[in-house]
Coordinates of C-alpha atoms in Angstrom, one line a residue:
M2 CA 34.7 0.4 -34.2
G3 CA 31.1 0.2 -32.8
T4 CA 29.8 2.4 -30.1
S5 CA 31.8 2.3 -26.9
R6 CA 28.8 1.0 -25.0
D7 CA 29.3 -2.3 -26.8
A8 CA 32.8 -2.5 -25.3
V9 CA 32.3 -1.2 -21.8
S10 CA 29.5 0.2 -19.6
I11 CA 30.4 3.8 -18.7
P12 CA 28.3 5.8 -16.2
V13 CA 27.5 9.4 -16.6
T14 CA 30.5 10.5 -14.5
G15 CA 32.8 8.5 -16.8
W16 CA 31.3 10.1 -19.9
A17 CA 31.8 13.5 -18.3
L18 CA 35.5 12.7 -17.6
L19 CA 36.0 11.5 -21.2
G20 CA 34.3 14.6 -22.5
L21 CA 36.5 16.9 -20.4
L22 CA 39.7 15.1 -21.6
S23 CA 38.5 15.2 -25.2
S24 CA 39.3 19.0 -25.0
G25 CA 42.9 17.9 -25.5
R26 CA 44.1 19.3 -22.1
E27 CA 46.2 17.3 -19.7
M28 CA 44.3 17.3 -16.4
S29 CA 45.0 16.2 -12.9
G30 CA 42.5 14.2 -10.9
Y31 CA 41.6 17.2 -8.9
D32 CA 41.2 19.3 -12.0
L33 CA 38.8 16.7 -13.3
K34 CA 37.0 16.6 -10.0
K35 CA 36.4 20.3 -10.1
W36 CA 35.1 20.1 -13.7
A37 CA 33.0 17.0 -13.1
D38 CA 31.2 18.9 -10.3
H39 CA 30.6 21.8 -12.8
S40 CA 29.5 19.5 -15.6
L41 CA 27.3 17.2 -13.7
R42 CA 25.1 19.8 -11.9
F43 CA 22.3 18.9 -14.3
F44 CA 22.4 15.4 -13.0
H45 CA 22.4 16.5 -9.4
L46 CA 25.8 14.7 -9.0
S47 CA 28.9 15.6 -7.2
P48 CA 31.3 12.7 -7.3
A49 CA 33.8 12.4 -4.5
L50 CA 37.5 12.7 -5.4
S51 CA 37.9 9.0 -4.7
Q52 CA 35.1 8.2 -7.1
V53 CA 36.8 10.3 -9.8
Y54 CA 40.0 8.4 -9.3
A55 CA 38.2 5.0 -9.3
E56 CA 36.5 5.9 -12.6
L57 CA 39.8 7.1 -14.1
R58 CA 41.4 3.8 -13.2
R59 CA 38.6 1.9 -14.8
L60 CA 38.8 4.0 -18.0
E61 CA 42.5 3.5 -18.0
S62 CA 42.0 -0.3 -17.7
C63 CA 39.8 -0.1 -20.8
G64 CA 42.5 1.8 -22.7
Y65 CA 40.5 5.0 -23.0
V66 CA 42.7 7.1 -20.7
R67 CA 46.4 7.2 -19.9
H68 CA 48.5 9.1 -17.4
R69 CA 51.9 10.4 -16.8
V70 CA 53.5 11.1 -13.4
A71 CA 54.5 14.7 -13.0
P72 CA 56.7 16.0 -10.1
V73 CA 55.2 18.7 -7.9
A74 CA 57.0 21.6 -6.2
N75 CA 55.6 20.9 -2.7
D76 CA 57.8 18.4 -0.9
D77 CA 54.8 17.4 1.3
L78 CA 53.0 15.9 -1.7
R79 CA 53.7 12.9 -3.8
N80 CA 54.1 13.1 -7.5
K81 CA 50.7 13.6 -9.2
R82 CA 49.2 12.0 -12.2
L83 CA 48.2 13.9 -15.3
Y84 CA 45.5 12.3 -17.5
T85 CA 44.9 12.5 -21.2
L86 CA 42.6 10.8 -23.6
T87 CA 44.0 8.0 -25.8
D88 CA 43.1 7.5 -29.4
A89 CA 40.8 4.7 -28.4
G90 CA 39.1 7.0 -25.9
R91 CA 38.7 9.7 -28.6
D92 CA 37.3 7.0 -30.9
A93 CA 34.9 5.9 -28.2
V94 CA 33.5 9.4 -27.5
T95 CA 33.3 10.2 -31.3
A96 CA 31.5 6.9 -32.0
W97 CA 29.1 7.5 -29.1
L98 CA 28.3 11.1 -30.2
R99 CA 28.0 10.2 -33.9
E100 CA 26.4 6.8 -33.8
A101 CA 24.8 6.0 -30.5
D102 CA 21.3 7.0 -29.4
V103 CA 22.6 9.6 -26.9
E104 CA 20.5 10.1 -23.8
A105 CA 18.5 13.3 -23.9
G106 CA 19.6 14.1 -20.4
V107 CA 23.2 14.4 -21.5
L108 CA 22.3 16.6 -24.4
K109 CA 20.4 19.0 -22.1
H110 CA 23.4 20.1 -20.2
P111 CA 25.1 23.2 -21.8
V112 CA 28.5 22.6 -20.1
I113 CA 28.8 19.1 -21.6
L114 CA 27.7 20.5 -24.9
R115 CA 30.4 23.2 -24.7
I116 CA 33.1 20.6 -24.0
W117 CA 32.1 18.3 -26.8
L118 CA 30.7 20.7 -29.4
G119 CA 33.2 21.4 -32.2
H120 CA 35.7 18.9 -30.8
L121 CA 34.2 15.7 -32.1
A122 CA 30.5 15.7 -33.2
G123 CA 30.1 19.1 -34.6
P124 CA 27.0 21.3 -34.3
D125 CA 25.1 19.7 -37.1
R126 CA 25.2 16.3 -35.4
V127 CA 24.2 17.7 -32.0
A128 CA 21.3 19.6 -33.6
Q129 CA 20.3 16.3 -35.3
L130 CA 20.2 14.5 -32.0
I131 CA 18.1 17.2 -30.4
D132 CA 15.6 17.1 -33.3
S133 CA 15.4 13.3 -33.0
H134 CA 14.7 13.3 -29.2
Q135 CA 12.2 16.2 -29.6
A136 CA 10.2 14.4 -32.3
A137 CA 10.1 11.2 -30.2
T138 CA 8.9 13.1 -27.2
R139 CA 6.3 15.1 -29.1
A140 CA 4.9 11.8 -30.5
L141 CA 4.7 10.4 -27.0
V142 CA 2.9 13.5 -25.7
D143 CA 0.3 13.1 -28.6
E144 CA -0.2 9.4 -27.7
I145 CA -0.7 10.2 -24.0
R146 CA -3.3 12.9 -24.9
S147 CA -5.1 10.5 -27.1
S148 CA -5.2 7.9 -24.3
R149 CA -6.5 10.5 -21.9
A150 CA -9.3 11.5 -24.3
A151 CA -10.3 7.9 -24.8
A152 CA -10.1 6.8 -21.1
P153 CA -13.4 6.1 -19.4
S154 CA -14.2 8.2 -16.3
G155 CA -15.1 6.9 -12.9
R156 CA -13.3 6.1 -9.6
E157 CA -12.1 2.7 -10.8
N158 CA -10.0 4.5 -13.5
A159 CA -8.7 7.3 -11.2
Y160 CA -5.3 5.7 -10.8
A161 CA -4.7 5.2 -14.5
S162 CA -6.0 8.8 -15.2
A163 CA -3.7 10.3 -12.7
I164 CA -0.7 8.5 -14.2
L165 CA -1.6 9.8 -17.7
V166 CA -1.9 13.4 -16.3
W167 CA 1.5 13.1 -14.6
A168 CA 3.0 11.7 -17.8
E169 CA 1.6 14.5 -20.0
Q170 CA 3.0 17.1 -17.6
H171 CA 6.4 15.4 -17.4
Y172 CA 6.9 15.1 -21.2
T173 CA 5.4 18.5 -22.0
G174 CA 8.2 19.8 -19.7
E175 CA 10.7 17.8 -21.6
L176 CA 9.6 19.5 -24.8
A177 CA 10.1 22.9 -23.2
A178 CA 13.6 21.8 -22.1
F179 CA 14.5 20.8 -25.6
E180 CA 13.5 24.3 -26.8
E181 CA 15.8 25.8 -24.2
L182 CA 18.5 23.4 -25.4
R183 CA 18.1 24.6 -29.0
A184 CA 18.6 28.2 -27.8
T185 CA 21.7 27.1 -25.9
L186 CA 23.0 25.4 -29.0
S187 CA 22.6 28.5 -31.0
E188 CA 24.6 30.5 -28.4
L189 CA 27.4 27.9 -28.0
A190 CA 27.8 26.7 -31.6
P191 CA 30.7 28.3 -33.5
E192 CA 29.8 30.0 -36.7
E193 CA 32.4 28.0 -38.8
S194 CA 33.1 24.3 -39.0
P195 CA 35.5 22.7 -38.2
T196 CA 36.0 24.7 -35.0
P197 CA 39.0 25.3 -32.8
K198 CA 38.9 23.6 -29.4
P199 CA 37.2 26.0 -27.0
A200 CA 39.2 27.0 -23.9
L201 CA 38.0 25.8 -20.6
P202 CA 37.8 28.7 -18.1
E203 CA 39.0 27.7 -14.7
P204 CA 36.3 27.6 -12.1
A205 CA 37.1 29.8 -9.1
L206 CA 38.0 27.0 -6.7
P207 CA 41.1 26.8 -4.5
E208 CA 43.5 24.0 -5.2
P209 CA 43.9 22.0 -1.9
A210 CA 47.0 20.3 -0.8
L211 CA 45.9 16.9 -2.0
S212 CA 47.8 14.0 -3.5
E213 CA 46.2 11.2 -5.4
P214 CA 45.0 8.4 -3.1
A215 CA 46.6 5.1 -3.6
A216 CA 44.3 2.4 -5.0
A217 CA 43.1 0.2 -2.2
E218 CA 43.1 -3.6 -2.5
P219 CA 39.4 -4.7 -2.1
A220 CA 38.8 -6.7 1.0
T221 CA 37.2 -10.1 0.6
P222 CA 34.0 -10.3 2.5
Q223 CA 33.2 -13.3 4.6
S224 CA 31.2 -15.7 2.5
A225 CA 30.1 -18.7 4.7
G226 CA 27.3 -19.7 2.4
A227 CA 29.5 -19.8 -0.7
S228 CA 32.0 -17.7 -2.6
L229 CA 31.8 -16.6 -6.2
S230 CA 33.9 -18.9 -8.4
D231 CA 35.6 -18.2 -11.7
A232 CA 33.1 -20.5 -13.5
P233 CA 31.6 -18.9 -16.6
L234 CA 28.2 -17.2 -16.5
P235 CA 25.4 -17.9 -16.3
R236 CA 25.8 -20.6 -13.6
P237 CA 23.0 -23.3 -13.3
L238 CA 20.2 -23.2 -10.8
A239 CA 20.4 -25.7 -8.0
P240 CA 18.5 -28.9 -8.9
E241 CA 16.0 -28.2 -6.1
A242 CA 15.2 -24.8 -7.5
V243 CA 14.6 -25.6 -11.2
A244 CA 11.0 -26.7 -11.0
L245 CA 10.1 -23.9 -8.5
V246 CA 11.6 -21.2 -10.8
A247 CA 9.7 -22.6 -13.8
A248 CA 6.5 -22.5 -11.8
L249 CA 7.1 -19.0 -10.6
E250 CA 7.8 -17.7 -14.1
A251 CA 4.7 -19.4 -15.4
S252 CA 2.5 -17.9 -12.6
F253 CA 3.8 -14.4 -12.8
P254 CA 4.5 -12.6 -16.1
A255 CA 7.3 -10.1 -16.4
F256 CA 5.8 -7.2 -14.3
G257 CA 6.9 -4.7 -16.9
T258 CA 4.2 -6.1 -19.3
I259 CA 1.3 -5.4 -17.0
P260 CA 0.0 -2.3 -15.1
H261 CA 1.1 -1.6 -11.6
E262 CA -2.4 -2.1 -10.1
E263 CA -2.7 -5.5 -11.8
G264 CA 0.7 -6.6 -10.4
R265 CA -0.4 -5.5 -6.9
A266 CA -3.7 -7.4 -7.3
R267 CA -1.9 -10.6 -8.3
L268 CA 0.5 -10.5 -5.4
S269 CA -2.4 -9.7 -3.0
A270 CA -4.3 -12.7 -4.3
A271 CA -1.2 -14.9 -3.9
A272 CA -0.7 -13.7 -0.3
R273 CA -4.4 -14.5 0.6
A274 CA -4.1 -17.9 -1.0
R275 CA -1.0 -18.9 1.0
K276 CA -1.8 -17.2 4.3
P277 CA -1.6 -19.8 7.2
A278 CA -4.3 -20.2 9.8
E279 CA -1.9 -19.2 12.5
L280 CA 1.2 -17.0 12.6
P281 CA 4.3 -18.0 14.7
A282 CA 4.2 -14.6 16.4
S283 CA 1.5 -12.2 17.6
A284 CA 0.6 -9.3 15.4
E285 CA -1.0 -5.9 15.9
D286 CA -1.5 -3.1 13.4
L287 CA 0.0 0.4 14.0
R288 CA -0.1 3.8 12.4
I289 CA 3.2 5.6 12.3
P290 CA 3.4 9.3 11.5
G291 CA 5.2 9.8 8.1
P292 CA 6.3 12.8 6.1
A293 CA 3.1 12.9 4.1
G294 CA 0.6 11.2 6.5
D295 CA 0.3 8.1 8.6
L296 CA 2.1 5.0 7.4
P297 CA 0.4 1.6 8.0
A298 CA 2.6 -0.8 10.0
R299 CA 2.4 -4.1 11.8
L300 CA 4.1 -5.1 15.0
Y301 CA 5.1 -8.8 15.5
R302 CA 6.1 -10.0 19.0
P303 CA 7.8 -13.3 19.6
N304 CA 6.2 -15.7 22.1
T305 CA 8.8 -15.0 24.7
E306 CA 9.1 -12.7 27.7
G307 CA 10.0 -9.1 26.8
P308 CA 11.1 -6.4 26.5
H309 CA 12.3 -7.5 23.1
P310 CA 14.8 -5.7 20.8
V311 CA 13.2 -4.5 17.6
I312 CA 13.8 -4.9 13.9
V313 CA 12.3 -2.3 11.5
Y314 CA 11.5 -4.2 8.3
F315 CA 11.0 -2.9 4.8
H316 CA 9.3 -5.2 2.2
G317 CA 10.5 -5.9 -1.3
G318 CA 8.6 -5.4 -4.5
G319 CA 10.7 -3.1 -6.7
F320 CA 9.6 0.0 -4.8
C321 CA 6.2 -0.4 -6.7
L322 CA 4.6 -3.6 -5.2
G323 CA 4.2 -5.3 -1.9
D324 CA 2.3 -4.6 1.3
L325 CA 2.0 -5.7 5.0
D326 CA -0.2 -8.8 4.1
L327 CA 2.2 -10.1 1.5
Y328 CA 5.0 -10.2 4.1
D329 CA 2.8 -11.2 7.1
H330 CA 4.2 -14.7 7.5
S331 CA 7.8 -13.9 6.7
C332 CA 7.9 -11.0 9.3
A333 CA 6.2 -13.2 11.9
S334 CA 8.8 -15.9 11.2
L335 CA 11.6 -13.4 11.5
A336 CA 10.3 -12.4 14.9
A337 CA 9.9 -16.0 16.1
G338 CA 13.3 -17.0 14.7
T339 CA 15.3 -14.0 16.1
G340 CA 13.5 -13.5 19.4
A341 CA 13.1 -9.8 18.4
A342 CA 10.0 -7.8 17.8
V343 CA 9.5 -6.8 14.1
V344 CA 7.8 -3.6 12.9
S345 CA 6.9 -4.1 9.2
V346 CA 6.4 -0.7 7.5
D347 CA 4.1 0.0 4.5
Y348 CA 6.0 2.8 2.9
R349 CA 4.6 4.8 -0.1
L350 CA 5.0 3.1 -3.5
A351 CA 6.0 4.3 -6.9
P352 CA 5.0 5.5 -9.5
E353 CA 2.4 7.4 -7.5
H354 CA 5.1 8.4 -5.0
P355 CA 8.5 8.3 -6.8
F356 CA 11.9 8.6 -5.2
P357 CA 12.7 9.8 -2.6
A358 CA 9.3 9.2 -1.0
A359 CA 10.1 5.6 0.2
V360 CA 13.5 6.8 1.5
D361 CA 11.8 9.5 3.5
D362 CA 9.1 7.2 4.9
T363 CA 11.5 4.4 6.0
Y364 CA 13.8 6.8 7.8
A365 CA 10.9 8.5 9.5
A366 CA 9.4 5.2 10.5
T367 CA 12.7 4.0 12.0
A368 CA 13.2 7.3 13.9
W369 CA 9.6 7.0 15.3
V370 CA 10.1 3.4 16.5
A371 CA 13.4 4.5 18.2
A372 CA 11.6 7.4 19.9
H373 CA 8.3 5.7 20.8
G374 CA 9.1 2.0 20.9
R375 CA 9.5 1.9 24.7
G376 CA 5.9 2.9 25.0
L377 CA 5.1 -0.3 23.1
G378 CA 7.3 -2.4 25.4
L379 CA 10.2 -2.6 23.0
D380 CA 13.9 -2.3 23.9
T381 CA 14.9 0.4 21.4
A382 CA 18.5 0.4 22.6
R383 CA 18.8 -2.8 20.5
L384 CA 17.4 -1.6 17.2
A385 CA 18.1 -3.2 13.8
V386 CA 16.9 -2.5 10.2
A387 CA 16.2 -5.2 7.7
G388 CA 14.6 -5.6 4.3
D389 CA 14.7 -7.7 1.1
S390 CA 15.3 -6.6 -2.5
A391 CA 14.0 -3.0 -2.7
G392 CA 13.5 -3.2 1.0
G393 CA 17.1 -4.2 1.5
N394 CA 18.1 -1.1 -0.5
L395 CA 15.9 1.1 1.8
A396 CA 17.3 -0.6 5.0
A397 CA 20.9 0.2 3.8
V398 CA 19.9 3.8 2.9
T399 CA 18.2 4.2 6.3
A400 CA 21.3 3.1 8.2
I401 CA 23.4 5.6 6.2
Q402 CA 20.9 8.4 6.8
A403 CA 20.8 7.6 10.6
R404 CA 24.6 8.0 10.6
D405 CA 24.5 11.2 8.7
R406 CA 21.6 12.8 10.5
G407 CA 22.7 12.0 14.0
G408 CA 20.4 9.1 14.8
P409 CA 18.6 7.0 15.6
E410 CA 21.3 4.6 16.8
I411 CA 21.1 1.4 14.8
A412 CA 22.8 -1.7 16.1
Y413 CA 22.6 -4.1 13.1
Q414 CA 21.6 -4.4 9.4
L415 CA 20.1 -7.5 7.8
L416 CA 20.2 -7.0 4.0
I417 CA 18.5 -9.7 2.0
F418 CA 19.5 -9.6 -1.7
P419 CA 19.4 -5.8 -1.7
G420 CA 19.6 -3.6 -4.8
T421 CA 22.6 -1.4 -4.1
D422 CA 23.3 0.3 -7.5
L423 CA 20.3 1.1 -9.7
A424 CA 22.7 2.6 -12.3
A425 CA 25.1 -0.3 -12.7
E426 CA 25.1 -2.7 -15.7
T427 CA 26.8 -5.7 -14.2
A428 CA 27.8 -9.1 -15.5
S429 CA 25.3 -10.8 -13.3
K430 CA 22.4 -8.6 -14.6
A431 CA 23.4 -9.6 -18.1
A432 CA 23.7 -13.3 -17.2
Y433 CA 20.6 -13.8 -15.1
G434 CA 18.1 -11.2 -16.5
N435 CA 17.0 -13.0 -19.7
G436 CA 14.7 -15.6 -18.3
G437 CA 15.1 -18.9 -16.5
Y438 CA 16.1 -17.2 -13.2
Y439 CA 12.8 -15.5 -12.3
M440 CA 14.1 -11.9 -12.1
R441 CA 14.1 -10.5 -15.6
K442 CA 15.8 -7.4 -16.9
E443 CA 12.6 -5.8 -18.2
T444 CA 11.0 -6.3 -14.8
A445 CA 13.9 -4.6 -13.1
D446 CA 13.9 -1.8 -15.6
W447 CA 10.1 -1.3 -15.1
F448 CA 10.6 -1.1 -11.4
H449 CA 13.4 1.5 -11.7
T450 CA 11.7 3.6 -14.3
S451 CA 8.6 3.7 -12.1
Y452 CA 10.6 4.6 -8.9
L453 CA 13.1 7.1 -10.2
R454 CA 12.0 10.6 -11.3
T455 CA 14.7 10.8 -13.9
P456 CA 17.6 8.5 -14.9
A457 CA 19.9 10.8 -13.0
D458 CA 18.3 9.7 -9.7
A459 CA 19.9 6.3 -10.1
F460 CA 23.3 7.9 -9.3
D461 CA 22.1 9.4 -6.1
P462 CA 23.5 7.5 -3.1
L463 CA 20.0 7.6 -1.5
A464 CA 18.8 5.5 -4.4
S465 CA 22.1 3.5 -4.9
P466 CA 23.9 3.1 -1.5
L467 CA 26.9 1.5 -3.3
R468 CA 27.6 5.0 -4.6
T469 CA 27.9 6.5 -1.1
P470 CA 31.4 8.0 -0.9
D471 CA 32.1 7.0 2.7
L472 CA 30.7 4.0 4.4
R473 CA 32.6 4.3 7.6
G474 CA 30.7 4.3 10.9
L475 CA 27.8 2.1 9.8
P476 CA 26.3 -0.7 11.8
P477 CA 27.5 -4.3 11.3
V478 CA 25.9 -6.2 8.4
H479 CA 24.6 -9.7 7.5
L480 CA 24.0 -9.7 3.7
L481 CA 22.7 -12.7 1.8
V482 CA 22.1 -13.3 -1.9
G483 CA 21.7 -16.2 -4.3
E484 CA 24.5 -17.0 -6.7
C485 CA 22.1 -16.9 -9.7
D486 CA 20.6 -13.5 -8.7
A487 CA 20.9 -10.7 -11.2
L488 CA 21.9 -8.5 -8.2
V489 CA 24.7 -10.7 -6.9
D490 CA 27.5 -8.6 -8.3
E491 CA 26.3 -5.4 -6.7
C492 CA 25.6 -7.2 -3.4
V493 CA 29.1 -8.6 -3.2
A494 CA 30.5 -5.2 -4.2
Y495 CA 28.6 -3.5 -1.4
G496 CA 29.9 -6.1 1.0
Q497 CA 33.4 -5.4 -0.2
R498 CA 32.9 -1.6 0.3
L499 CA 31.6 -2.1 3.8
A500 CA 34.5 -4.4 4.7
D501 CA 37.0 -1.9 3.2
A502 CA 35.4 0.7 5.5
G503 CA 36.1 -1.4 8.6
I504 CA 32.4 -2.5 9.1
P505 CA 32.0 -6.1 10.4
T506 CA 30.4 -7.7 7.4
D507 CA 29.1 -11.2 6.8
V508 CA 28.2 -11.8 3.1
R509 CA 26.7 -15.1 2.2
V510 CA 26.3 -16.2 -1.4
Y511 CA 24.1 -19.3 -1.8
P512 CA 25.0 -21.6 -4.7
G513 CA 22.3 -22.0 -7.4
M514 CA 19.8 -19.7 -5.7
F515 CA 17.8 -17.0 -7.4
H516 CA 16.3 -13.6 -6.5
G517 CA 13.6 -14.0 -3.9
F518 CA 14.6 -17.5 -2.7
L519 CA 14.7 -16.9 1.0
N520 CA 11.1 -17.8 2.0
M521 CA 10.7 -20.5 -0.6
P522 CA 10.3 -24.2 0.3
L523 CA 14.0 -25.0 -0.4
E524 CA 16.7 -26.5 1.8
A525 CA 19.1 -23.7 0.9
A526 CA 16.5 -21.2 1.9
R527 CA 16.1 -22.9 5.3
Q528 CA 19.8 -22.7 5.8
A529 CA 19.9 -19.1 4.8
R530 CA 17.1 -18.1 7.2
E531 CA 18.7 -19.9 10.1
A532 CA 22.1 -18.2 9.4
A533 CA 20.4 -14.8 9.2
Y534 CA 18.3 -15.4 12.4
Q535 CA 21.5 -16.5 14.2
A536 CA 23.4 -13.5 13.1
V537 CA 20.6 -11.2 14.4
R538 CA 20.3 -13.2 17.7
T539 CA 24.0 -12.7 18.3
A540 CA 24.0 -9.0 17.4
L541 CA 21.0 -8.1 19.5
G542 CA 21.6 -10.5 22.4
T543 CA 18.6 -12.7 22.1

C-alpha cells in the first residue's frame, strides 16, 4: 500500500484521531474530542464535537475506522458509538509515518509523538524524520544568510531585505524547535524496542450528558445560475471564455514564480491601462482608523438621491495583491448597479502583514463605517459586506466576527467566488489547478504560504470560514462562483453549511466560468453581475 495521502486527503484533526485510535483503545466520540483538544494545542486547534463526529464519519467511509454501538446506563441518552482503528487505518498511519514526508509541525508536538511513538513507527524512524527536517531547515537558513550578504543596499531593496530578515528569524526559530523536539524524543522514547503501548492518562475533564448527534442531511443550496452535475472533471470552459482565459494566462505568469512586488506592479499597470475616462459613480478617498494605523479607503456614491445604504467591499488578490485602483471601476459599477454606496477598503497585505492582519483590518473598517457612516450621509442601518476571492473570504469572516463580537449589525453578504477553506484539498482544486483555467495551484499555494504564519493557521476559522463550528445567526448570503473555478467545491460546501444553519442562501454556479470571471467581457459575467446587483437591491431596499 502507498501512503494514505494517495488514497484520501486527511486534515490534521483526522490524523490526530487516527493517532489516538492507533493506541488500540476503543474510544467514544467525546473521549476523542477531549484528546483531540489535548493533542492539537500545538496547532491552535480545538475542533467542535460535531467536527470530530464529521471527521469520524469520513474516516469510516474510507474504511480506516469502524464503530460498534454500546448501550449506556443513563436512560436519557441514546446508545453511543465506540470507535476503533481498522487494519486499513493502521496500515494508513504506519505507511504515513514510515514512508511519507511527515510535516515538521506534526513531529513537533510531544503528545502526538507519545501516542504514535512505539506503536507504529518506532523511535528510530521518528528520530530519522527529525534529522531530515532539521537538515533541510539548516540548509535553508544558510541559503537565506547568503542571499542577505549578497543583496544590494538601498531603499529600493528594503522590501526584499525585510523579507529575508523575517525568513532568517523564522527558520532559525524552527531549528531551535527541532532541538527541543529532540530533547522531548529522548524523554518519551522507551529504552527497548519493540515497545508496549503506552497508557493514555485521562485528562481531568468532566463527562457531560451528551449523545452522539445524528448525521444531518446536507441541504441543497439554491442554484439559479446552474447546479453542479455528475459529469466527470474537469469540465470544459464555456466557448466564450476559451480565448479570454488563454490571453489571461499568457499575460500573467503564475504569481508563485515572481516576487510579490513584481506581481503588484503588473496588476497596477494593468489597472492604469484599462481605467475608463469616467466612472459610473462618484468617488472620494477616505482614511479609516485601523488596528495598526490608518487604512486607505474609497467611497463610491451612486448618482441617485441619498441617504444610501452602504456596502463595505474587500478586494481580491490572494491576500497579497490588489489595491483601491485595481478595483476602482468594479466598485463604482457595484454602487451604480445596486443603488448603494460602496466603501472599498485597502487592508494590509501579506507577506509583510500575515494573518490575521487583514482579518483585523476588515472588521475594524466595517465597525468604523457602521459607527461613523451617518456623518458621511450613509444609511448604516442597511449595511452589507462584500468581496471577491480573498476579499470574499474576508467578508464572510467579518460577518462571523460581527455576530460573535456583538456588532456591527450586518444586513447582507455578497460573496464572490470566496476562498472558504484554505486547508482543504478538493476535487475542483485538483481538476482546475493545473493550467487552462487561469487559477493555478502553485499560485494559490503561493498566496496561502505568504498569508499564513504557519500551515496550522489554515485550520483557524478566521482563515477558513467553512471550518466555523456554528454558522447560525449570520446575515443572508448571495454567493456566486464559476463551474470551472478551483474554489467551486468549497464555495458550494459553504453555501450548504449556511443553508443547514437556516441562513437564507442563494448560491449561483455559472457553467463554464473560471475564477475571476465576474468583471470580464462575457455574457455569463453580465448575467452574474445583474443577478448579484438585484439580490443586493432587494436585500437593502434600493
